[in-house]
Coordinates of C-alpha atoms and ligand atoms in Angstrom, one line a residue:
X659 CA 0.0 0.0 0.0
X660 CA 2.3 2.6 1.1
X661 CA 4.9 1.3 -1.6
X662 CA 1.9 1.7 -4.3
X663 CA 1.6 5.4 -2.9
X664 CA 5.0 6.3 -3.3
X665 CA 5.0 4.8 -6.7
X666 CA 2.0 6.6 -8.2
X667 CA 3.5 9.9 -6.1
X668 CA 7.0 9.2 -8.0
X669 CA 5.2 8.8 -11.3
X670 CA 3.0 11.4 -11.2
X671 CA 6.4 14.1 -10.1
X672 CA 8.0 12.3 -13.1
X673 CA 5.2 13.0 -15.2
X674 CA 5.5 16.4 -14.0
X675 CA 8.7 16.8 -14.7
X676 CA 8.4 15.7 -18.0
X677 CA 5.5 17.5 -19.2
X678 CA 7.8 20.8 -18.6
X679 CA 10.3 19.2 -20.4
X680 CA 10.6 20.0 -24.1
X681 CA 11.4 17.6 -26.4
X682 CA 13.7 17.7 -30.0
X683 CA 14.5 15.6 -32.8
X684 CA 18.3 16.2 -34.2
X685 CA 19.4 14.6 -37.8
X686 CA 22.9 13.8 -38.0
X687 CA 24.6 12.2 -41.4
X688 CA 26.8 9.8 -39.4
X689 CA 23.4 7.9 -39.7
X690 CA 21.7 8.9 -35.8
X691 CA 19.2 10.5 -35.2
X692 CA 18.5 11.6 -31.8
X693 CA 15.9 12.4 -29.3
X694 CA 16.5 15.5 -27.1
X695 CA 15.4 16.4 -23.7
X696 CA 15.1 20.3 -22.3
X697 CA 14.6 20.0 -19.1
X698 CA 13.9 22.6 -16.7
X699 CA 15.0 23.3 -13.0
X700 CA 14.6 26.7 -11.7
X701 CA 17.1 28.6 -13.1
X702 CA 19.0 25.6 -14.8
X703 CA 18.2 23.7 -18.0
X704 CA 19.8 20.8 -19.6
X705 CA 19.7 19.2 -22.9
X706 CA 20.3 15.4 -23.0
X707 CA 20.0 12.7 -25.5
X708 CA 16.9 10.6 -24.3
X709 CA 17.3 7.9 -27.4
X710 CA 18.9 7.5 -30.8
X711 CA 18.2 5.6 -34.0
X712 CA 20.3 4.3 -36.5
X713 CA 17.1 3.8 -39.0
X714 CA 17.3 7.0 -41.1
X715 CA 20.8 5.5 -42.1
X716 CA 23.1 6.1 -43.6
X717 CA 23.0 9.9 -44.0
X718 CA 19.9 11.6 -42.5
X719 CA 19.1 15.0 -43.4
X720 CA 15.9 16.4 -43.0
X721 CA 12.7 16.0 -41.1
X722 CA 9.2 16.8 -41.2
X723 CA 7.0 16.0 -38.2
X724 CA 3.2 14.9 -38.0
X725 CA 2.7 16.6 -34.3
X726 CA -0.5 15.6 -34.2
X727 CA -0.6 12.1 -35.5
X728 CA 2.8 11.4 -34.3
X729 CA 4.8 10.5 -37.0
X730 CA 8.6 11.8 -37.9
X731 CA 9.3 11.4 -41.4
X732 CA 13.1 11.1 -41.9
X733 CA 15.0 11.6 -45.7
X734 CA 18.1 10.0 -45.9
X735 CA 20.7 11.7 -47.9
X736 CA 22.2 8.1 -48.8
X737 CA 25.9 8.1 -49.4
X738 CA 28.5 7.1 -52.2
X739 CA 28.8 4.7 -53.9
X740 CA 25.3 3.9 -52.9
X741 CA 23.4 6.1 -56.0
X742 CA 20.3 6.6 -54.1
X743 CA 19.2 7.9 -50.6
X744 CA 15.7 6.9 -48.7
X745 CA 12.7 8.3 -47.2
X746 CA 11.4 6.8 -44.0
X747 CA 8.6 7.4 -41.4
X748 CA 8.3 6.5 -37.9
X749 CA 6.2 6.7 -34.7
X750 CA 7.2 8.4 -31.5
X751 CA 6.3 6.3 -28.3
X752 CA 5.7 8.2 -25.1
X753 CA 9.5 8.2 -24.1
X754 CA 10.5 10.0 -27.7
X755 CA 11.9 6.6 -28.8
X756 CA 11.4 6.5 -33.1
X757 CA 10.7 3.4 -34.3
X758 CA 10.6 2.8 -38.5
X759 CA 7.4 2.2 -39.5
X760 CA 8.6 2.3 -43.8
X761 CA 11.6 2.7 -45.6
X762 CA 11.4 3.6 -49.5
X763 CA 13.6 5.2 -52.0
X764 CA 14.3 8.7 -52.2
X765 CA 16.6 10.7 -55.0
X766 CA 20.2 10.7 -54.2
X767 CA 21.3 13.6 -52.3
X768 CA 18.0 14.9 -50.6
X769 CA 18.8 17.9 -48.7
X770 CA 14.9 19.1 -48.0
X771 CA 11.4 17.7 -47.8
X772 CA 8.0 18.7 -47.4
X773 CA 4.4 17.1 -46.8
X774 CA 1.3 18.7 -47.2
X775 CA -2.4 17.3 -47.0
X776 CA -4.2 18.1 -50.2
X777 CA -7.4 19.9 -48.7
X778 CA -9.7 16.8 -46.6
X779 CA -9.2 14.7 -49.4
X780 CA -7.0 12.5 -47.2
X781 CA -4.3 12.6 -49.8
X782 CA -0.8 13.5 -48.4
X783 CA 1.8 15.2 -51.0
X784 CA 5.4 14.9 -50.0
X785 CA 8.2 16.3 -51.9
X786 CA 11.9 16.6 -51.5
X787 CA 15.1 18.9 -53.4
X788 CA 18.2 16.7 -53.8
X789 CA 21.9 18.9 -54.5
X790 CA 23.4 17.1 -56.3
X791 CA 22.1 15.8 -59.0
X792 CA 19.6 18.5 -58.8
X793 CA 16.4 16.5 -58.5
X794 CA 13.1 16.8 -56.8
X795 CA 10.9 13.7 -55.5
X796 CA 7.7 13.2 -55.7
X797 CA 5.6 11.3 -52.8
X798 CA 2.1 10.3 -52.3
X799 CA 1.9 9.4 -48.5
X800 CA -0.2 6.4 -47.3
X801 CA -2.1 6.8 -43.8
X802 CA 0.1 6.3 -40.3
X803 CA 3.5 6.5 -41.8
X804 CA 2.7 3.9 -44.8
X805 CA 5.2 4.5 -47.8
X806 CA 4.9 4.4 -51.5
X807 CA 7.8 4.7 -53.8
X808 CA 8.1 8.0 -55.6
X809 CA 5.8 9.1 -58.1
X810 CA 7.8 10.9 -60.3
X811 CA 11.3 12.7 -60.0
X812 CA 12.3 15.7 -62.3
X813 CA 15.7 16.0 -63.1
X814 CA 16.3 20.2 -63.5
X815 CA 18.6 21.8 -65.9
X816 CA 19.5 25.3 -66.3
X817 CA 20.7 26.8 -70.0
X818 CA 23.9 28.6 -68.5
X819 CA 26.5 28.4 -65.8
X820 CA 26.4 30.8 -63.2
X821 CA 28.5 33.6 -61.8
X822 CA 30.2 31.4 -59.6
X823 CA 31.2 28.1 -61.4
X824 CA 32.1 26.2 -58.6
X825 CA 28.7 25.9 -57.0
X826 CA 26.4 27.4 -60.3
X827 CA 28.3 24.9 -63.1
X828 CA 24.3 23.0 -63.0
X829 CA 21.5 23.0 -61.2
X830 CA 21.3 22.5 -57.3
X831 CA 18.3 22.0 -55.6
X832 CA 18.4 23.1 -51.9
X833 CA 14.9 24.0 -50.3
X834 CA 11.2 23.0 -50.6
X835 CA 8.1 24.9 -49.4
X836 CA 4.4 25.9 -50.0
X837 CA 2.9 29.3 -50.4
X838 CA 0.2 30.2 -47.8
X839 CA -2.2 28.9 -50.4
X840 CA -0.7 25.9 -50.6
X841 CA -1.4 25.1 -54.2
X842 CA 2.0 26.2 -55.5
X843 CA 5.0 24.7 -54.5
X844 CA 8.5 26.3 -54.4
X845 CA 12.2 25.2 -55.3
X846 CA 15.2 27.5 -54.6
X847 CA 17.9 26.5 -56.7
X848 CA 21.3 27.9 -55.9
X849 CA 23.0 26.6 -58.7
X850 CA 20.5 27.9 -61.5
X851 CA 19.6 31.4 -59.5
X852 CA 15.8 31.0 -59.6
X853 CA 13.3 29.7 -57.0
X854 CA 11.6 27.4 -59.6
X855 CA 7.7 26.8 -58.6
X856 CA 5.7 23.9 -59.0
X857 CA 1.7 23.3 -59.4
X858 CA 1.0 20.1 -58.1
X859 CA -2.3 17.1 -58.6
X860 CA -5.0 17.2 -56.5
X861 CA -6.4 13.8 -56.7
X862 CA -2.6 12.4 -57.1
X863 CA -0.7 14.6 -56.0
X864 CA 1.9 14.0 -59.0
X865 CA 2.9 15.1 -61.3
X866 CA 4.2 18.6 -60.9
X867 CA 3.8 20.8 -63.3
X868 CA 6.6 23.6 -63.3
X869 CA 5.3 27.6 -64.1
X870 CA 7.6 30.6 -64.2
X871 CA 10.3 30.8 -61.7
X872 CA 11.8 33.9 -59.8
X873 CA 15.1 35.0 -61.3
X874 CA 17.1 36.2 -59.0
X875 CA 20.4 38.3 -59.3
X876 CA 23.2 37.0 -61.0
X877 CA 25.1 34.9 -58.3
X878 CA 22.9 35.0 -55.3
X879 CA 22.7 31.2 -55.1
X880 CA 19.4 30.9 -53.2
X881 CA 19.6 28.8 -50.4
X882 CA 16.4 28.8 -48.6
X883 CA 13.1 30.8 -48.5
X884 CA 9.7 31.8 -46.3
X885 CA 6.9 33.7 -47.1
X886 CA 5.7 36.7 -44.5
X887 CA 2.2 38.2 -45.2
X888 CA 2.5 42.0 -43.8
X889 CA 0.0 42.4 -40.8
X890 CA -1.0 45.8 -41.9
X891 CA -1.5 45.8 -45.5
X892 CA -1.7 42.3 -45.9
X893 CA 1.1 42.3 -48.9
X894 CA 2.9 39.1 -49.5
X895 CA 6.3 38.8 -49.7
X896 CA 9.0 35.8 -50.1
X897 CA 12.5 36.4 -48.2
X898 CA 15.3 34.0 -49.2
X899 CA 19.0 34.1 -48.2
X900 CA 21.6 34.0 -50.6
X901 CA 24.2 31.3 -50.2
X902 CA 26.7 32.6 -52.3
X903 CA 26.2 36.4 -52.1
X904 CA 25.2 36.0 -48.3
X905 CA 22.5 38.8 -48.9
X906 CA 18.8 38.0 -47.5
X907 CA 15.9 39.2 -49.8
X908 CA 12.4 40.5 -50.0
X909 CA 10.2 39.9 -53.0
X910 CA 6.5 41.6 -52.9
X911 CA 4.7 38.3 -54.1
X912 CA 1.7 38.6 -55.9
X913 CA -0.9 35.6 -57.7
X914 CA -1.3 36.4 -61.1
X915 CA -2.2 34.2 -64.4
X916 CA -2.3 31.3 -62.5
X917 CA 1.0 31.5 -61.5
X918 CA 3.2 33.8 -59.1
X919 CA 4.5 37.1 -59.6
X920 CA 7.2 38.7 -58.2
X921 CA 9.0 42.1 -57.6
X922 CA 12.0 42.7 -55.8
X923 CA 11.6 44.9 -52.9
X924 CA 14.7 44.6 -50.5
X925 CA 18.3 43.4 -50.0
X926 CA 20.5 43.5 -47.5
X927 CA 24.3 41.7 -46.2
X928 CA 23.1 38.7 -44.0
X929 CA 26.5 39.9 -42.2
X930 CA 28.2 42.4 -43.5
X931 CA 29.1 44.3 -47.4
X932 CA 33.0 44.1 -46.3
X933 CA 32.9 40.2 -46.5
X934 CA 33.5 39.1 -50.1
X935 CA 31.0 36.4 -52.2
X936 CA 31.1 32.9 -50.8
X937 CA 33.3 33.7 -47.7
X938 CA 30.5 33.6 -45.0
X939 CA 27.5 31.3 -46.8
X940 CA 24.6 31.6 -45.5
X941 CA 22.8 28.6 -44.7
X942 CA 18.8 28.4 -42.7
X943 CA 16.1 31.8 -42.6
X944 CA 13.0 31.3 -40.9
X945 CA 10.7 34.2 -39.5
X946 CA 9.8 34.5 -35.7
X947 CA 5.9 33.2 -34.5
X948 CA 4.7 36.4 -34.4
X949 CA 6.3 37.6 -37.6
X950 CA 8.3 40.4 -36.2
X951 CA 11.5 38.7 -37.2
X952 CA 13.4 37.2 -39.8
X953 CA 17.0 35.5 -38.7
X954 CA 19.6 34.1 -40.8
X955 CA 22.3 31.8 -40.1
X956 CA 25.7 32.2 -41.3
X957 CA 28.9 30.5 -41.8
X958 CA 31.1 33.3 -41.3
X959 CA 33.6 32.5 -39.0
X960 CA 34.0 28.9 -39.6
X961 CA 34.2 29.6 -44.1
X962 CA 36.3 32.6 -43.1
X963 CA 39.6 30.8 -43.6
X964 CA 41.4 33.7 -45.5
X965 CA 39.9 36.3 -44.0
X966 CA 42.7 37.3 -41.4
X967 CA 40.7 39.9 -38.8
X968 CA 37.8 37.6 -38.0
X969 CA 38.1 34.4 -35.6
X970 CA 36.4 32.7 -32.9
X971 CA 34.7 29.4 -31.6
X972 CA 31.5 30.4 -33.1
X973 CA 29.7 31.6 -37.0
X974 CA 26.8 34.0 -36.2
X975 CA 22.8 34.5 -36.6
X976 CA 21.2 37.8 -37.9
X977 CA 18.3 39.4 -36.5
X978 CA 16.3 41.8 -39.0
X979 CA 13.6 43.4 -37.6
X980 CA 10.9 43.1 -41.0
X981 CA 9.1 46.8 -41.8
X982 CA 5.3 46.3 -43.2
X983 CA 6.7 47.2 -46.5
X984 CA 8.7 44.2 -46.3
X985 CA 12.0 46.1 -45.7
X986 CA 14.2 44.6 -43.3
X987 CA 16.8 46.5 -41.0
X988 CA 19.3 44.8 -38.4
X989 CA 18.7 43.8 -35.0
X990 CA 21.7 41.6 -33.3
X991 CA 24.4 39.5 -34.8
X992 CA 24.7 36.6 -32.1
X993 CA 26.9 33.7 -31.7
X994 CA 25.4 30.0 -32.5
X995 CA 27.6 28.1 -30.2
X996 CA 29.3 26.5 -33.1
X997 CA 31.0 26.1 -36.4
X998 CA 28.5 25.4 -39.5
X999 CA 25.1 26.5 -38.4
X1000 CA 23.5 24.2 -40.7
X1001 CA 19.9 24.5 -40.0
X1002 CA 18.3 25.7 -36.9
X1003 CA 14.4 25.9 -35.5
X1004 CA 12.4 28.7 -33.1
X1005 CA 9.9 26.8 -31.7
X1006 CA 6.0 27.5 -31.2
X1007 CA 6.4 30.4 -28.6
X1008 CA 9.4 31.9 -30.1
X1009 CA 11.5 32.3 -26.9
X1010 CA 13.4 29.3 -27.8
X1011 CA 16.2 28.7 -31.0
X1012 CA 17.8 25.3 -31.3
X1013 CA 20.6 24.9 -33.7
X1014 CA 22.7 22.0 -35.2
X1015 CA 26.4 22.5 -36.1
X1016 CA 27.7 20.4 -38.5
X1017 CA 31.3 21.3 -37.4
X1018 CA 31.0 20.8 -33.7
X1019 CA 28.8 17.6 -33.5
X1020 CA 26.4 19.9 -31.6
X1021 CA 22.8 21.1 -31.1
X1022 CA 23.1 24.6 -29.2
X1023 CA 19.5 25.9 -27.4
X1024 CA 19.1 29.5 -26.9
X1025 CA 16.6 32.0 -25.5
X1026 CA 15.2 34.2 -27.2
X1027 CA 13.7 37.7 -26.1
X1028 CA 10.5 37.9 -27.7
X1029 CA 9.7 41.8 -27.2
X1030 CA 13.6 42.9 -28.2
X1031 CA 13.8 40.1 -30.5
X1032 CA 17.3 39.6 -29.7
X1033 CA 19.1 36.1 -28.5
X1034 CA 20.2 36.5 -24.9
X1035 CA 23.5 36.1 -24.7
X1036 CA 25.6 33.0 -23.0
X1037 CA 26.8 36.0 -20.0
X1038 CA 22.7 36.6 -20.1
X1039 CA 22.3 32.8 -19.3
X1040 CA 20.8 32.1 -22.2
X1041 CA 22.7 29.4 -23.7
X1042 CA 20.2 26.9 -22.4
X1043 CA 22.1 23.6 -22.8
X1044 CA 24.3 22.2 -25.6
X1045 CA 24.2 18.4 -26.7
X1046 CA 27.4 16.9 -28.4
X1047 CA 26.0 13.8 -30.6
X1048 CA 27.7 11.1 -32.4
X1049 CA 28.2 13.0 -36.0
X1050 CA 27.4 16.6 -38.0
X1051 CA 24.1 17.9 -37.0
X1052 CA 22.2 19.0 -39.9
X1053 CA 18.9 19.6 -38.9
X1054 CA 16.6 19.8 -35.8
X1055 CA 13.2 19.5 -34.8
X1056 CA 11.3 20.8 -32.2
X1057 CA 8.7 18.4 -31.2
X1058 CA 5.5 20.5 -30.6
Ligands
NAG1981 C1 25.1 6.3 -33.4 O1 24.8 6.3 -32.0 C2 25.3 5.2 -31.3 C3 24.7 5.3 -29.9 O2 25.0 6.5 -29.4 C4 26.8 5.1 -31.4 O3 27.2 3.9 -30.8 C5 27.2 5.1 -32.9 O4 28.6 5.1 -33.0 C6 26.6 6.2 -33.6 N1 26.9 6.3 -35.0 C7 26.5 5.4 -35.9 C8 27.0 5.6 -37.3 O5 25.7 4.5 -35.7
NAG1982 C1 16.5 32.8 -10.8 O1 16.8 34.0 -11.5 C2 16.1 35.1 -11.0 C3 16.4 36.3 -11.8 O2 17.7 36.3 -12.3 C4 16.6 35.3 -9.5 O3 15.9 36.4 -9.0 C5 16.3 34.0 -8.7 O4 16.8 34.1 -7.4 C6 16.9 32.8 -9.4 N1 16.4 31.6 -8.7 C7 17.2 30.6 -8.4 C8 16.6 29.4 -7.8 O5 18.4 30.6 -8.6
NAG1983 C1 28.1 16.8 -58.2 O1 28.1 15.5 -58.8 C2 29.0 15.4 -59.9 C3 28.8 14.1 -60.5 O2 27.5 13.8 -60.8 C4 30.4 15.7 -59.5 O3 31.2 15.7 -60.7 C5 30.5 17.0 -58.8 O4 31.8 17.1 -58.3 C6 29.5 17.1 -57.7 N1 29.6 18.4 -57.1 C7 29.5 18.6 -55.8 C8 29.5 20.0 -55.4 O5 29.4 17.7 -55.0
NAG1984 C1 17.6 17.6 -67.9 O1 18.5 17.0 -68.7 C2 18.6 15.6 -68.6 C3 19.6 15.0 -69.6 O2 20.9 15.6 -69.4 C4 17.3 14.9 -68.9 O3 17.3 13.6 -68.6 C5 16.2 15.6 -68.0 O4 14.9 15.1 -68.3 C6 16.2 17.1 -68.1 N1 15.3 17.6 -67.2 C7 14.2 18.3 -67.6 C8 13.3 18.8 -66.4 O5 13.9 18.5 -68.7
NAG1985 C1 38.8 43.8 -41.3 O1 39.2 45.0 -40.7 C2 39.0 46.1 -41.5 C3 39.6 47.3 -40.8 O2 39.1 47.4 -39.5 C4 37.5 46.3 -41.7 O3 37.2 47.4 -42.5 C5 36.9 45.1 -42.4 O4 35.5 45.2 -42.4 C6 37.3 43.8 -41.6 N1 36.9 42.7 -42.3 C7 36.2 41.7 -41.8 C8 35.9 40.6 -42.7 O5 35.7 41.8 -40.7
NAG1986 C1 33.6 24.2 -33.0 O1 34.6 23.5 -33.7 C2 35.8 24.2 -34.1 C3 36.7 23.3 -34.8 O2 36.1 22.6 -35.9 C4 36.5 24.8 -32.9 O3 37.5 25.6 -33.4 C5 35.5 25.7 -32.2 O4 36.1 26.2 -31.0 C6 34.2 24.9 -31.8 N1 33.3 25.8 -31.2 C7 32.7 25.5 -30.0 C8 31.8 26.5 -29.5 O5 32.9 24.5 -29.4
NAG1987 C1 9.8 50.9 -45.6 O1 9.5 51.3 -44.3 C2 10.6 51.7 -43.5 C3 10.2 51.9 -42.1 O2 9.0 52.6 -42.0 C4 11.1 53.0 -44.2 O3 12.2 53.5 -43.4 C5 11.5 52.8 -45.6 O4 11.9 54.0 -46.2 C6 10.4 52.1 -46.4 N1 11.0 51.7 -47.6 C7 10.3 51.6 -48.8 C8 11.0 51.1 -50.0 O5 9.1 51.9 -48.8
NAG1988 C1 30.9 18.4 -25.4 O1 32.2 18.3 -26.0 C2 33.0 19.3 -25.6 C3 34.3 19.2 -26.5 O2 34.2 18.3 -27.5 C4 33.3 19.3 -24.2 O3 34.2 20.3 -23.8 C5 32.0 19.3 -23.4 O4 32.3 19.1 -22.0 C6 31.1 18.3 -23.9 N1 29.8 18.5 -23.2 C7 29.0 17.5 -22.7 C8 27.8 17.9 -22.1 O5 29.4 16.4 -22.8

């Protein structure tokens, strides 16, 4: 009896404990991928790994999470001389343990996937942007986590090598998402300068149907993209980070013809005009929850090799505050807590940043200040815990 009550009491401060815990998937291409723990205690957090997989192997690198149905989907990269990479799904148990429900074929070199639900149809699009060679894969998803092979895969070309041959000698593929409408479906490609854009099937979700791209300036090598809807006149734009020319820009967006249309509105150095073309690549933008926010990461120490005045154990994020016109001026250059910055994710409330190095083996969680919009600095205490996995981190996932 009193055993039994000082189980139940044990549980139930467990389960207390654990509800105000925060929990976080991290892809890294030794094969892993982990489950992360944020706890809380007063003033102290700490991030742990509570399980890892080896069933995204061998080269995870991107995930998409079903919150509510709780599902992960996990694209494999795959890894030479293997010519083809994978796409798997898995369920979550209570602990945050993944377990492979499918494995199926993906296109080599899969660096970003989406899903979508097509309306209430109960059809479930999924598509994903491989590097190199530029491809994009087409998925229709079966119900909990079942997997088909893809539909279709497009192979794109572009008609003349870019301004910086190294990276622009074809296309690359490097980002998927959906407009708020979601009926169009968008591709930056970094080697080609455009952000290519798809229609997609209703009833089958393939095949895609490609429309008029954005052409962007000569050498901007766009990485990734988000869309931001101005609260006070309700204009759309698209901001996207250059990889190459490390600028972040603003596009006024507008539905015309069936297609998109699109007029540049804003540009600006992710870090600085001083740093020359592909020295500091910029790598993830995403906008904060409540849209006051757009912040860029950037390889700018770690890249910055021959660049003799800058050093230090960390590359940097930029914090633009966004002006309703869609211009964009800057707030804070922080630290990440690493080298390579990959990828990194605010969560839900937007106080919170996690982001995976590729360098340091590490996912870095930081706090953010909502009204200011600044990260608080490690002196501030808000370097909320740091996780050193098994390999290169290369993307993270809150799980919420
Ligand atoms: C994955 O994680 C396990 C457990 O932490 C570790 O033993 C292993 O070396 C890691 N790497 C690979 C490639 O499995
Ligand atoms: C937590 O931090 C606050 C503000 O910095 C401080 O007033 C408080 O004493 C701290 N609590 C503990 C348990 O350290
Ligand atoms: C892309 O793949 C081709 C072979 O298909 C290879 O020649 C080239 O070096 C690769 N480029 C990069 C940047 O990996
Ligand atoms: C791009 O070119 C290759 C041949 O080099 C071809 O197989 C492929 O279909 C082309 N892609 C498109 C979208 O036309
Ligand atoms: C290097 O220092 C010079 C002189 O202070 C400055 O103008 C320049 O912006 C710096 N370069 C970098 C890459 O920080
Ligand atoms: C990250 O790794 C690099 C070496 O690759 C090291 O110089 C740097 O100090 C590390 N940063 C942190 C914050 O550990
Ligand atoms: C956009 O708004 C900002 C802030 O109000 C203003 O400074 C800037 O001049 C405007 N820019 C354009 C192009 O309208
Ligand atoms: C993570 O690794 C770094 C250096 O590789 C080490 O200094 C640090 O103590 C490690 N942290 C944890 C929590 O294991």
């Amino acid at each position: 009896m009193y055993n039994q009550v000082l189980t139940s009491a044990l549980s139930l401060a467990l389960l207390v404990k654990t509800s105000s815990a925060q929990q976080l998937f991290a892809a890294h291409s030794d094969g892993n991928v982990s489950t992360l723990a944020l706890s809380n205690n007063g003033n102290t957090s700490t991030l742990s790994v509570s399980s890892v997989t080896p069933q995204c192997e061998s080269n995870p690198s991107s995930i998409n999470l079903d919150f509510s149905q709780r599902i992960l989907y996990c694209l494999d990269r795959g890894r030479a001389p293997a010519t083809q990479g994978s796409l798997n799904s898995f369920t979550i148990d209570a602990s945050g343990k993944l377990e492979r429900i499918a494995r199926v074929s993906a296109p080599f070199s899969g660096v970003a996937a989406e899903f979508f639900d097509i309306g209430d149809s109960g059809v479930r699009g999924y598509v994903t942007a491989s590097y190199n060679r530029s491809s994009v894969g087409v998925y229709r998803l079966g119900e909990n986590g079942a997997l088909t092979e893809p539909l279709q895969t497009i192979f794109p070309n572009i008609t003349s090598t870019g301004p910086v041959p190294l990276r622009q000698d074809r296309s690359y593929s490097h980002h998927v998402i959906l407009d708020p409408t979601r009926k169009f479906i968008l591709i930056p490609d970094l080697g080609g300068d455009l952000i290519r854009v798809f229609k997609y099937n209703k009833k089958n979700v393939a095949p895609l149907r490609e429309l008029a791209p954005l052409v962007t300036v000569p050498g901007a090598g766009p990485r990734h993209a988000v869309f931001w809807k101005s609260p006070e006149s309700g204009a759309l734009y698209l901001f996207f980070n250059g990889e190459l020319d490390q600028k972040v820009y603003s596009y006024r967006v507008e539905y015309k013809n069936g297609g998109l249309s699109w007029r540049q509105q804003f540009a600006i150095a992710s870090v600085s005009d001083d740093l020359p073309a592909t020295t500091a690549p910029t790598s993830e933008i995403a906008i904060t929850p409540d849209g006051r926010f757009v912040i860029v990461s950037n390889r700018d120490v770690s890249f910055a090799t021959s660049i003799k005045n800058r050093s230090g154990t960390s590359d940097t994020l930029s914090t633009f505050s966004i002006h309703s016109n869609g211009t964009l001026s800057p707030v804070q250059q922080a630290p990440s807590g690493g080298y390579s910055p990959r990828q990194f994710m605010i969560n839900k409330a937007g106080d919170k940043l996690a982001v995976g190095h590729q360098n340091n083996n590490t996912v870095v969680i930081w706090k953010r200040d909502i009204e200011s919009g600044k990260i608080v600095s490690e002196a501030e205490g808000g370097k909320l815990g740091v996780a050193n996995l098994s390999g290169a981190v290369v993307f993270v996932q809150w799980d919420e």
